[in-house]
CSV table of C-alpha atoms and ligand atoms in Angstrom, one decimal:
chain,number,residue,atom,x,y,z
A,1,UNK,CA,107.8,89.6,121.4
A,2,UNK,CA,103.8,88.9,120.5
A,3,UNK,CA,100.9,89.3,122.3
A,4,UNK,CA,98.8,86.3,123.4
A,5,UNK,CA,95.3,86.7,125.0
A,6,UNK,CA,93.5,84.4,127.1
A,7,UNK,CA,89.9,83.8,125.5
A,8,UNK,CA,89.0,82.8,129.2
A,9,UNK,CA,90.1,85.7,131.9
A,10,UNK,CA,91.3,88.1,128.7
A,11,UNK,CA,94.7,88.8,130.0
A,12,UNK,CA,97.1,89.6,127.7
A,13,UNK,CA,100.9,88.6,128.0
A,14,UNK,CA,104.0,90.0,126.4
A,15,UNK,CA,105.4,86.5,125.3
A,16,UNK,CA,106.3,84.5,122.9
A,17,UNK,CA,104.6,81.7,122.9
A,18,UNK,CA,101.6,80.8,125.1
A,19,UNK,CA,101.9,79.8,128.6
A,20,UNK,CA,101.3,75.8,129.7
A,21,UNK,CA,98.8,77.5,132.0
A,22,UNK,CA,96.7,81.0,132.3
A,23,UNK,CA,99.0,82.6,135.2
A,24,UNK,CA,95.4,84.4,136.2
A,25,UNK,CA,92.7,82.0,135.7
A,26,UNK,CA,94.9,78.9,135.1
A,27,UNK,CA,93.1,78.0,131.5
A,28,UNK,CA,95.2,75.7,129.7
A,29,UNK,CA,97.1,76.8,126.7
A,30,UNK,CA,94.9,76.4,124.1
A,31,UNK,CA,92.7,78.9,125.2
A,32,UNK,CA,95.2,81.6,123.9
A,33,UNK,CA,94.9,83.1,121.0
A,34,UNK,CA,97.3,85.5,119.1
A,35,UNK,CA,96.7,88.9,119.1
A,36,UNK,CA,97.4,90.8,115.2
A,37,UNK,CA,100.2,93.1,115.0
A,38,UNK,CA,98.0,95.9,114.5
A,39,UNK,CA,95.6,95.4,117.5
A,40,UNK,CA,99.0,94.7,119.6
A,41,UNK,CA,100.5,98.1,118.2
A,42,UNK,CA,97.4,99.4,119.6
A,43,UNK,CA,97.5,97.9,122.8
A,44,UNK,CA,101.2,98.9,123.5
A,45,UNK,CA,99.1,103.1,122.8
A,46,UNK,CA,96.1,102.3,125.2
A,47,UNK,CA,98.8,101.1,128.3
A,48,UNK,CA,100.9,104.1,127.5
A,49,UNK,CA,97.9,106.6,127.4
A,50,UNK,CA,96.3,104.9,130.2
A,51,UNK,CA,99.6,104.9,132.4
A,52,UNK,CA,99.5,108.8,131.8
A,53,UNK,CA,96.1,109.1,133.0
A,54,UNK,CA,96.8,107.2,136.0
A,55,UNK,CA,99.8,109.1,136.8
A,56,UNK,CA,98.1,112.6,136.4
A,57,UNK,CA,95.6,111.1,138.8
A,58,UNK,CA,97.5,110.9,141.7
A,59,UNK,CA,99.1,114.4,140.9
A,60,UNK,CA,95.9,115.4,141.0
A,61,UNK,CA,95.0,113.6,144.8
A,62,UNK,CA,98.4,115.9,145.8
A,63,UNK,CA,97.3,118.9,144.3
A,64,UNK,CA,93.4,118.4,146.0
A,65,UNK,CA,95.3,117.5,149.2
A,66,UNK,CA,97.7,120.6,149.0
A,67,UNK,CA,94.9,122.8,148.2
A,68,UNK,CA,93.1,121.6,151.4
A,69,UNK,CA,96.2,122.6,153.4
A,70,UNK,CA,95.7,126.0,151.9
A,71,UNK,CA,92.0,126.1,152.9
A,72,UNK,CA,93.0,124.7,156.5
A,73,UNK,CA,95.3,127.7,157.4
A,74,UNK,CA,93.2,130.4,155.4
A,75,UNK,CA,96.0,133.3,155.2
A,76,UNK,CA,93.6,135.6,153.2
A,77,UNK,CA,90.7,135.9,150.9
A,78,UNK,CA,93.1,136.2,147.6
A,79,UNK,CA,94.7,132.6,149.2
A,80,UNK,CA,91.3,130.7,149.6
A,81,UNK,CA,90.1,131.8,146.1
A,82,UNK,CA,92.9,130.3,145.1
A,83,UNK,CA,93.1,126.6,147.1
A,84,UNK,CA,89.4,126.4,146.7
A,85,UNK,CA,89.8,126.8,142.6
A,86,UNK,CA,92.5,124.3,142.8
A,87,UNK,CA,91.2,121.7,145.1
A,88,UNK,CA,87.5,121.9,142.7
A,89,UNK,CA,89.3,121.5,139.7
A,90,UNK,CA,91.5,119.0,140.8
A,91,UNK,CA,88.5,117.0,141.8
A,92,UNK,CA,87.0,117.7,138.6
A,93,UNK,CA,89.9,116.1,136.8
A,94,UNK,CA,89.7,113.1,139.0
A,95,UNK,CA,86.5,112.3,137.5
A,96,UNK,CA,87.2,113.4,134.4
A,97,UNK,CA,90.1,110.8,134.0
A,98,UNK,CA,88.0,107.7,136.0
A,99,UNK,CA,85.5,108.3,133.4
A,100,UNK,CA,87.8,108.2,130.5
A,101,UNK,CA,89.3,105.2,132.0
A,102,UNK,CA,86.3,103.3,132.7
A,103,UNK,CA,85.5,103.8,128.6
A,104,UNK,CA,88.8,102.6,128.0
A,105,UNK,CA,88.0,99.6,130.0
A,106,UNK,CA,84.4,99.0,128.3
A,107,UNK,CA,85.9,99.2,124.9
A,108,UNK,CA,88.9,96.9,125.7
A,109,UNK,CA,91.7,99.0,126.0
A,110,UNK,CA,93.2,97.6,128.8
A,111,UNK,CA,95.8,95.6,128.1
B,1,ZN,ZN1,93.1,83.3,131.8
């Protein structure tokens, strides 16, 4: 299967051969274009890698929302060290992977 991109909307389907019509914008078929073997090999890495980021960002909600459990009951000092650690690095990583994302998004991989 090839890739086609729509030079209109840019959305990129795993067909092959163009649709009649753009199934997002509704551009007519001559507005797709072929995307290279190479750039499509490519593509196929950036979902995977993005997929992975996406995932590790909702473990990373869980762990910030677990951690605030912990803080909530407060059992001891050594606990609160602990969920407090956890819940600021788990919000760091958040925005770490948004960030990364949003490159991957102003670079074009997104597909
Ligand atoms: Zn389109």
């Amino acid at each position: 299967m090839s890739k086609w991109r729509c030079g209109v909307c840019g959305i990129v389907l795993d067909v092959d051969s163009p649709p009649e019509v753009c199934p997002k914008c509704g551009a007519p078929k001559d507005k797709f274009s072929q995307i290279p073997e190479d750039q499509a090999n490519l593509i196929d890495r950036s979902r995977l890698s993005n997929n992975l980021h996406m995932e590790i960002l909702d473990i990373m909600i869980k762990v910030a929302e677990l951690a605030q459990k912990g803080i909530d009951d407060n059992l001891d000092p050594g606990c609160l060290k602990i969920f407090t650690e956890a819940k600021e690095q788990a919000v760091l990583f958040q925005q770490k992977i948004k960030a990364e994302l949003q490159t991957h998004m102003n670079r074009g991989k997104w597909g």
